[in-house]
Amino acid sequence: MYDVTALGELLIDFASRSTDAAGYPTMAANPGGAPCNLLAALSTYGCSTAFLGKVGDDAFGKLLLGTLQRVGIETAGVVADPSVFTTLAFVAFNAAGERSFFFARKPGADSLLRVSELRLELIDDCRDFHFGTFSLTCGPARSATRKAVEHAKSRGKWISFDPNLRLSLWHSPAEARRWILWGTKQADIVKISDEETSFLWGDVSPKEAAQKLHTAGVSVVFVTLGPKGCYYSGNGFDGSVAPPENIRPVDTTGAGDIFGGSALSRLLKTGKALDALTNDDLEGAARFACCAASLSTQTLGGISSVPPEGAVRRFMEQC
């Protein structure tokens, strides 16, 4: 039995660290992909996890599979395809550590996951099924994602969703908005950023955004607010959690995913049904996730930046 099975992208993040005299960047390679960053956090914080996806049968694909196995993520649902390259992402940073993404994905292996390649038993054996929009940007992965969501819902699983908006991967903003809204309507738990709420609904408050998601059928909402912390809402409870002070980000790659995995780990650890979660449960999950995500920004990469639970607990005591 797995606590969480996720579907989506597993890729290499190439992060720009310096430039040579001619202006060409020196890149550092890190394992990543939003759902795998989330699963790495869940695994670190005591949850059992599995992944459904596709990589190339190449050097990068083999490295990524080895990384997932080392952090405790089940890889039986990962296809290694010799006909296509593992997806690559190139990440540039500004002075605040915020990122811009450029993708080598025309196509990349992750976008070619097919319905026939899904190991649906990994969904049958989980408590929560997680997905994002990366796998909804094009087919055949879009069809595979829809099938997996349909299967999970038919089995009564929790469904968690992260919009993880990357506009450059979509044909148009309208298409991105349509599929993000489709994802929210499938989900019980949504982690969404303030940038994404602005994209969907314009100038709305976190509370107004959460209410729109509740109206769509979402039970629990976490709205991340970057350096301002997060807002949570569910079961008639809501509140805000301030971020830890004196954090200067080195690399924010994966921080939102690590927030999502950290919060989800706390909800699962309660052993409660979603409609039985209390304000203490939701606030505790948000506070733990804020601290874990903040600590993750002190280390390069996504999967590799998940802080140990002990470090998060000590950090929480200081805040």
Tab-separated table of C-alpha atoms in Angstrom:
chain	number	residue	atom	x	y	z
A	1	MET	CA	0.000	0.000	0.000
A	2	TYR	CA	1.359	3.408	-1.004
A	3	ASP	CA	0.427	6.645	0.665
A	4	VAL	CA	0.789	8.593	-2.582
A	5	THR	CA	1.153	7.637	-6.237
A	6	ALA	CA	1.932	10.512	-8.601
A	7	LEU	CA	1.993	10.846	-12.373
A	8	GLY	CA	3.918	13.346	-14.454
A	9	GLU	CA	7.387	14.505	-15.360
A	10	LEU	CA	10.777	13.274	-14.234
A	11	LEU	CA	13.525	15.386	-15.764
A	12	ILE	CA	16.914	17.008	-15.409
A	13	ASP	CA	17.010	20.643	-14.288
A	14	PHE	CA	20.059	22.417	-15.692
A	15	ALA	CA	20.586	25.487	-13.544
A	16	SER	CA	22.742	28.413	-14.623
A	17	ARG	CA	25.411	29.108	-12.010
A	18	SER	CA	27.916	31.348	-13.781
A	19	THR	CA	28.922	32.576	-17.223
A	20	ASP	CA	32.190	32.510	-19.104
A	21	ALA	CA	33.894	35.477	-20.718
A	22	ALA	CA	31.727	35.102	-23.834
A	23	GLY	CA	28.511	35.047	-21.818
A	24	TYR	CA	27.784	31.338	-22.088
A	25	PRO	CA	26.381	29.802	-18.900
A	26	THR	CA	27.947	27.078	-16.803
A	27	MET	CA	25.134	24.702	-15.888
A	28	ALA	CA	24.670	22.417	-12.881
A	29	ALA	CA	22.467	19.343	-13.412
A	30	ASN	CA	19.922	18.336	-10.756
A	31	PRO	CA	17.157	15.710	-10.717
A	32	GLY	CA	13.682	17.211	-10.760
A	33	GLY	CA	10.138	17.297	-12.019
A	34	ALA	CA	7.320	18.680	-9.864
A	35	PRO	CA	5.583	15.401	-8.942
A	36	CYS	CA	8.891	13.748	-8.087
A	37	ASN	CA	9.966	16.704	-5.938
A	38	LEU	CA	6.660	16.262	-4.108
A	39	LEU	CA	7.161	12.500	-3.737
A	40	ALA	CA	10.710	13.017	-2.463
A	41	ALA	CA	9.343	15.217	0.325
A	42	LEU	CA	6.675	12.649	1.154
A	43	SER	CA	9.240	9.847	1.263
A	44	THR	CA	11.553	11.905	3.461
A	45	TYR	CA	8.711	12.546	5.899
A	46	GLY	CA	7.742	8.913	6.352
A	47	CYS	CA	5.222	8.235	3.571
A	48	SER	CA	5.411	5.428	1.000
A	49	THR	CA	5.340	6.613	-2.602
A	50	ALA	CA	5.228	5.461	-6.228
A	51	PHE	CA	5.648	7.229	-9.567
A	52	LEU	CA	4.084	6.793	-13.004
A	53	GLY	CA	6.000	8.373	-15.872
A	54	LYS	CA	8.442	7.984	-18.744
A	55	VAL	CA	12.126	8.758	-19.241
A	56	GLY	CA	14.458	8.054	-22.130
A	57	ASP	CA	16.521	4.901	-22.056
A	58	ASP	CA	19.599	7.107	-21.891
A	59	ALA	CA	22.213	8.202	-19.387
A	60	PHE	CA	19.977	10.878	-17.853
A	61	GLY	CA	17.030	8.503	-17.592
A	62	LYS	CA	19.152	5.930	-15.792
A	63	LEU	CA	20.477	8.571	-13.393
A	64	LEU	CA	16.966	9.750	-12.600
A	65	LEU	CA	15.662	6.245	-11.940
A	66	GLY	CA	18.578	5.642	-9.594
A	67	THR	CA	17.794	8.879	-7.756
A	68	LEU	CA	14.142	7.920	-7.221
A	69	GLN	CA	15.161	4.532	-5.913
A	70	ARG	CA	17.664	6.069	-3.491
A	71	VAL	CA	15.043	8.370	-1.974
A	72	GLY	CA	12.542	5.530	-1.632
A	73	ILE	CA	10.125	6.151	-4.526
A	74	GLU	CA	8.762	3.017	-6.242
A	75	THR	CA	9.790	3.064	-9.926
A	76	ALA	CA	7.889	0.038	-11.263
A	77	GLY	CA	5.549	2.474	-13.040
A	78	VAL	CA	8.340	4.309	-14.902
A	79	VAL	CA	8.860	3.424	-18.564
A	80	ALA	CA	12.362	3.771	-20.085
A	81	ASP	CA	11.792	4.460	-23.808
A	82	PRO	CA	14.774	4.020	-26.182
A	83	SER	CA	13.080	6.040	-28.939
A	84	VAL	CA	13.036	9.431	-27.192
A	85	PHE	CA	15.273	11.570	-24.980
A	86	THR	CA	14.701	12.283	-21.305
A	87	THR	CA	13.142	15.727	-20.901
A	88	LEU	CA	15.512	18.551	-19.951
A	89	ALA	CA	14.704	21.866	-18.270
A	90	PHE	CA	17.024	24.866	-18.245
A	91	VAL	CA	16.650	27.223	-15.303
A	92	ALA	CA	17.879	30.813	-15.064
A	93	PHE	CA	17.839	32.804	-11.807
A	94	ASN	CA	17.430	36.441	-10.873
A	95	ALA	CA	19.037	38.111	-7.866
A	96	ALA	CA	16.255	36.894	-5.536
A	97	GLY	CA	16.725	33.267	-6.562
A	98	GLU	CA	13.485	33.222	-8.595
A	99	ARG	CA	13.512	31.110	-11.718
A	100	SER	CA	12.736	31.236	-15.418
A	101	PHE	CA	12.310	27.908	-17.254
A	102	PHE	CA	13.157	26.793	-20.784
A	103	PHE	CA	12.415	23.222	-21.873
A	104	ALA	CA	13.978	20.747	-24.320
A	105	ARG	CA	10.739	18.839	-24.908
A	106	LYS	CA	9.743	18.578	-28.582
A	107	PRO	CA	8.862	15.951	-27.594
A	108	GLY	CA	10.402	14.813	-24.329
A	109	ALA	CA	9.932	11.368	-22.894
A	110	ASP	CA	7.497	12.543	-20.205
A	111	SER	CA	5.002	13.806	-22.807
A	112	LEU	CA	4.817	10.400	-24.519
A	113	LEU	CA	3.478	8.313	-21.643
A	114	ARG	CA	0.566	6.286	-23.048
A	115	VAL	CA	-2.586	4.903	-21.470
A	116	SER	CA	-1.432	1.384	-22.316
A	117	GLU	CA	1.761	1.958	-20.292
A	118	LEU	CA	0.012	2.915	-17.050
A	119	ARG	CA	0.528	0.566	-14.111
A	120	LEU	CA	-2.933	1.186	-12.697
A	121	GLU	CA	-2.342	-1.223	-9.827
A	122	LEU	CA	-0.049	1.441	-8.338
A	123	ILE	CA	-3.122	3.661	-8.118
A	124	ASP	CA	-5.264	0.829	-6.758
A	125	ASP	CA	-2.721	0.448	-3.949
A	126	CYS	CA	-2.503	4.124	-2.893
A	127	ARG	CA	-4.370	6.468	-0.562
A	128	ASP	CA	-3.830	9.630	-2.625
A	129	PHE	CA	-3.262	10.104	-6.353
A	130	HIS	CA	-1.379	13.258	-7.327
A	131	PHE	CA	-1.004	15.020	-10.673
A	132	GLY	CA	-0.160	18.422	-12.145
A	133	THR	CA	-0.586	20.184	-15.466
A	134	PHE	CA	2.778	19.356	-17.055
A	135	SER	CA	1.334	16.039	-18.235
A	136	LEU	CA	-1.804	17.785	-19.526
A	137	THR	CA	0.004	20.083	-21.964
A	138	CYS	CA	-0.083	17.607	-24.852
A	139	GLY	CA	-0.840	14.023	-25.841
A	140	PRO	CA	-0.472	11.146	-25.381
A	141	ALA	CA	0.425	12.042	-21.761
A	142	ARG	CA	-2.757	14.116	-21.527
A	143	SER	CA	-4.857	11.037	-22.277
A	144	ALA	CA	-2.832	8.973	-19.803
A	145	THR	CA	-3.343	11.596	-17.107
A	146	ARG	CA	-7.085	11.754	-17.669
A	147	LYS	CA	-7.301	7.965	-17.543
A	148	ALA	CA	-5.293	7.822	-14.308
A	149	VAL	CA	-7.457	10.504	-12.672
A	150	GLU	CA	-10.632	8.734	-13.767
A	151	HIS	CA	-9.304	5.449	-12.384
A	152	ALA	CA	-8.309	7.005	-9.057
A	153	LYS	CA	-11.685	8.699	-8.638
A	154	SER	CA	-13.517	5.454	-9.420
A	155	ARG	CA	-11.529	3.769	-6.636
A	156	GLY	CA	-12.373	6.459	-4.091
A	157	LYS	CA	-8.815	7.773	-3.688
A	158	TRP	CA	-7.929	11.233	-2.471
A	159	ILE	CA	-6.951	13.340	-5.483
A	160	SER	CA	-4.330	16.071	-5.024
A	161	PHE	CA	-3.471	18.592	-7.728
A	162	ASP	CA	-0.866	21.296	-8.324
A	163	PRO	CA	-1.372	23.645	-11.325
A	164	ASN	CA	2.404	24.234	-11.613
A	165	LEU	CA	1.860	26.760	-14.401
A	166	ARG	CA	4.548	26.904	-17.110
A	167	LEU	CA	3.006	29.054	-19.846
A	168	SER	CA	5.752	28.332	-22.379
A	169	LEU	CA	4.531	24.714	-22.608
A	170	TRP	CA	1.000	25.658	-23.678
A	171	HIS	CA	-0.317	26.715	-27.068
A	172	SER	CA	-2.109	29.650	-25.439
A	173	PRO	CA	-2.984	31.057	-22.018
A	174	ALA	CA	-6.621	30.145	-22.694
A	175	GLU	CA	-5.685	26.478	-23.158
A	176	ALA	CA	-3.620	26.528	-19.951
A	177	ARG	CA	-6.496	28.066	-18.016
A	178	ARG	CA	-8.982	25.515	-19.335
A	179	TRP	CA	-6.885	22.527	-18.297
A	180	ILE	CA	-5.922	23.979	-14.919
A	181	LEU	CA	-9.600	24.490	-14.147
A	182	TRP	CA	-10.295	20.939	-15.311
A	183	GLY	CA	-7.653	19.713	-12.861
A	184	THR	CA	-9.134	21.659	-9.962
A	185	LYS	CA	-12.550	20.115	-10.612
A	186	GLN	CA	-11.088	16.617	-10.213
A	187	ALA	CA	-9.255	17.353	-6.970
A	188	ASP	CA	-9.910	17.017	-3.249
A	189	ILE	CA	-6.694	18.838	-2.266
A	190	VAL	CA	-5.153	21.724	-4.228
A	191	LYS	CA	-1.853	23.488	-3.620
A	192	ILE	CA	-1.824	26.663	-5.727
A	193	SER	CA	0.416	29.741	-5.797
A	194	ASP	CA	-0.749	33.345	-5.681
A	195	GLU	CA	0.677	33.798	-9.185
A	196	GLU	CA	-1.558	30.979	-10.387
A	197	THR	CA	-4.666	32.373	-8.682
A	198	SER	CA	-3.948	35.705	-10.399
A	199	PHE	CA	-3.620	33.936	-13.735
A	200	LEU	CA	-6.964	32.171	-13.262
A	201	TRP	CA	-9.073	34.906	-11.650
A	202	GLY	CA	-7.217	38.190	-11.656
A	203	ASP	CA	-6.881	40.335	-8.545
A	204	VAL	CA	-8.459	38.064	-5.929
A	205	SER	CA	-7.472	37.494	-2.328
A	206	PRO	CA	-6.254	34.047	-1.210
A	207	LYS	CA	-9.569	33.610	0.629
A	208	GLU	CA	-11.560	34.447	-2.509
A	209	ALA	CA	-9.426	32.036	-4.559
A	210	ALA	CA	-9.952	29.279	-1.998
A	211	GLN	CA	-13.700	29.858	-2.078
A	212	LYS	CA	-13.710	29.473	-5.855
A	213	LEU	CA	-11.900	26.163	-5.458
A	214	HIS	CA	-14.274	24.989	-2.735
A	215	THR	CA	-17.191	25.839	-5.035
A	216	ALA	CA	-15.572	23.589	-7.662
A	217	GLY	CA	-15.555	20.734	-5.136
A	218	VAL	CA	-12.084	21.006	-3.577
A	219	SER	CA	-12.036	20.092	0.122
A	220	VAL	CA	-8.635	21.446	1.240
A	221	VAL	CA	-6.758	24.395	-0.286
A	222	PHE	CA	-3.267	25.726	0.333
A	223	VAL	CA	-2.434	29.028	-1.385
A	224	THR	CA	1.301	29.676	-1.276
A	225	LEU	CA	2.300	33.329	-1.093
A	226	GLY	CA	6.057	33.171	-1.692
A	227	PRO	CA	7.912	35.210	0.948
A	228	LYS	CA	4.568	35.953	2.668
A	229	GLY	CA	3.917	32.346	3.708
A	230	CYS	CA	0.622	30.635	2.911
A	231	TYR	CA	-3.142	30.625	3.390
A	232	TYR	CA	-5.050	27.433	4.137
A	233	SER	CA	-8.750	26.617	3.979
A	234	GLY	CA	-10.916	23.556	4.502
A	235	ASN	CA	-13.899	22.168	6.421
A	236	GLY	CA	-15.001	25.667	7.360
A	237	PHE	CA	-11.598	26.566	8.845
A	238	ASP	CA	-9.069	28.959	7.383
A	239	GLY	CA	-6.026	30.939	8.374
A	240	SER	CA	-2.600	32.217	7.395
A	241	VAL	CA	0.870	31.044	8.333
A	242	ALA	CA	3.779	33.454	8.184
A	243	PRO	CA	7.070	32.256	6.710
A	244	PRO	CA	10.211	31.837	8.787
A	245	GLU	CA	12.251	35.001	9.094
A	246	ASN	CA	15.785	35.647	7.869
A	247	ILE	CA	15.633	33.239	4.927
A	248	ARG	CA	17.553	34.370	1.863
A	249	PRO	CA	16.822	31.958	-0.989
A	250	VAL	CA	19.702	30.475	-2.934
A	251	ASP	CA	17.480	28.429	-5.247
A	252	THR	CA	13.663	28.266	-5.126
A	253	THR	CA	13.476	25.336	-7.567
A	254	GLY	CA	11.058	22.762	-6.199
A	255	ALA	CA	10.089	24.794	-3.124
A	256	GLY	CA	6.402	24.796	-4.048
A	257	ASP	CA	6.477	21.061	-4.718
A	258	ILE	CA	8.232	20.421	-1.414
A	259	PHE	CA	5.596	22.559	0.296
A	260	GLY	CA	2.899	20.398	-1.300
A	261	GLY	CA	4.537	17.102	-0.361
A	262	SER	CA	5.248	18.289	3.171
A	263	ALA	CA	1.678	19.464	3.745
A	264	LEU	CA	0.240	16.280	2.235
A	265	SER	CA	2.474	14.157	4.474
A	266	ARG	CA	1.017	15.828	7.564
A	267	LEU	CA	-2.577	15.346	6.380
A	268	LEU	CA	-1.948	11.660	5.682
A	269	LYS	CA	-0.260	11.202	9.055
A	270	THR	CA	-3.457	12.257	10.848
A	271	GLY	CA	-5.120	9.065	9.615
A	272	LYS	CA	-8.351	11.055	9.276
A	273	ALA	CA	-10.853	11.400	6.469
A	274	LEU	CA	-10.635	14.747	4.677
A	275	ASP	CA	-13.914	15.963	6.130
A	276	ALA	CA	-12.673	15.186	9.653
A	277	LEU	CA	-9.572	17.410	9.475
A	278	THR	CA	-9.565	20.155	12.118
A	279	ASN	CA	-8.116	23.639	12.091
A	280	ASP	CA	-5.154	22.327	14.115
A	281	ASP	CA	-4.549	19.671	11.453
A	282	LEU	CA	-4.638	22.183	8.603
A	283	GLU	CA	-2.603	24.858	10.365
A	284	GLY	CA	-0.037	22.289	11.486
A	285	ALA	CA	0.337	21.002	7.935
A	286	ALA	CA	0.730	24.541	6.591
A	287	ARG	CA	3.289	25.499	9.231
A	288	PHE	CA	5.390	22.366	8.703
A	289	ALA	CA	5.237	22.849	4.920
A	290	CYS	CA	6.260	26.513	5.116
A	291	CYS	CA	9.327	25.621	7.165
A	292	ALA	CA	10.289	22.674	4.947
A	293	ALA	CA	9.903	24.721	1.759
A	294	SER	CA	11.869	27.635	3.217
A	295	LEU	CA	14.729	25.365	4.245
A	296	SER	CA	14.741	23.772	0.798
A	297	THR	CA	15.621	27.123	-0.785
A	298	GLN	CA	19.009	27.016	0.958
A	299	THR	CA	20.090	24.049	-1.195
A	300	LEU	CA	20.359	23.697	-4.969
A	301	GLY	CA	17.849	21.629	-6.909
A	302	GLY	CA	14.452	20.068	-6.221
A	303	ILE	CA	14.641	16.407	-5.180
A	304	SER	CA	18.058	16.996	-3.667
A	305	SER	CA	16.924	19.960	-1.550
A	306	VAL	CA	14.319	18.255	0.686
A	307	PRO	CA	15.458	18.929	4.274
A	308	PRO	CA	15.392	16.124	6.878
A	309	GLU	CA	12.368	16.095	9.183
A	310	GLY	CA	14.537	16.703	12.238
A	311	ALA	CA	15.901	19.877	10.679
A	312	VAL	CA	12.372	21.074	9.917
A	313	ARG	CA	11.245	20.390	13.487
A	314	ARG	CA	14.198	22.301	14.931
A	315	PHE	CA	13.521	25.157	12.540
A	316	MET	CA	9.857	25.257	13.616
A	317	GLU	CA	10.895	25.596	17.266
A	318	GLN	CA	12.981	28.637	16.401
A	319	CYS	CA	10.215	30.382	14.465
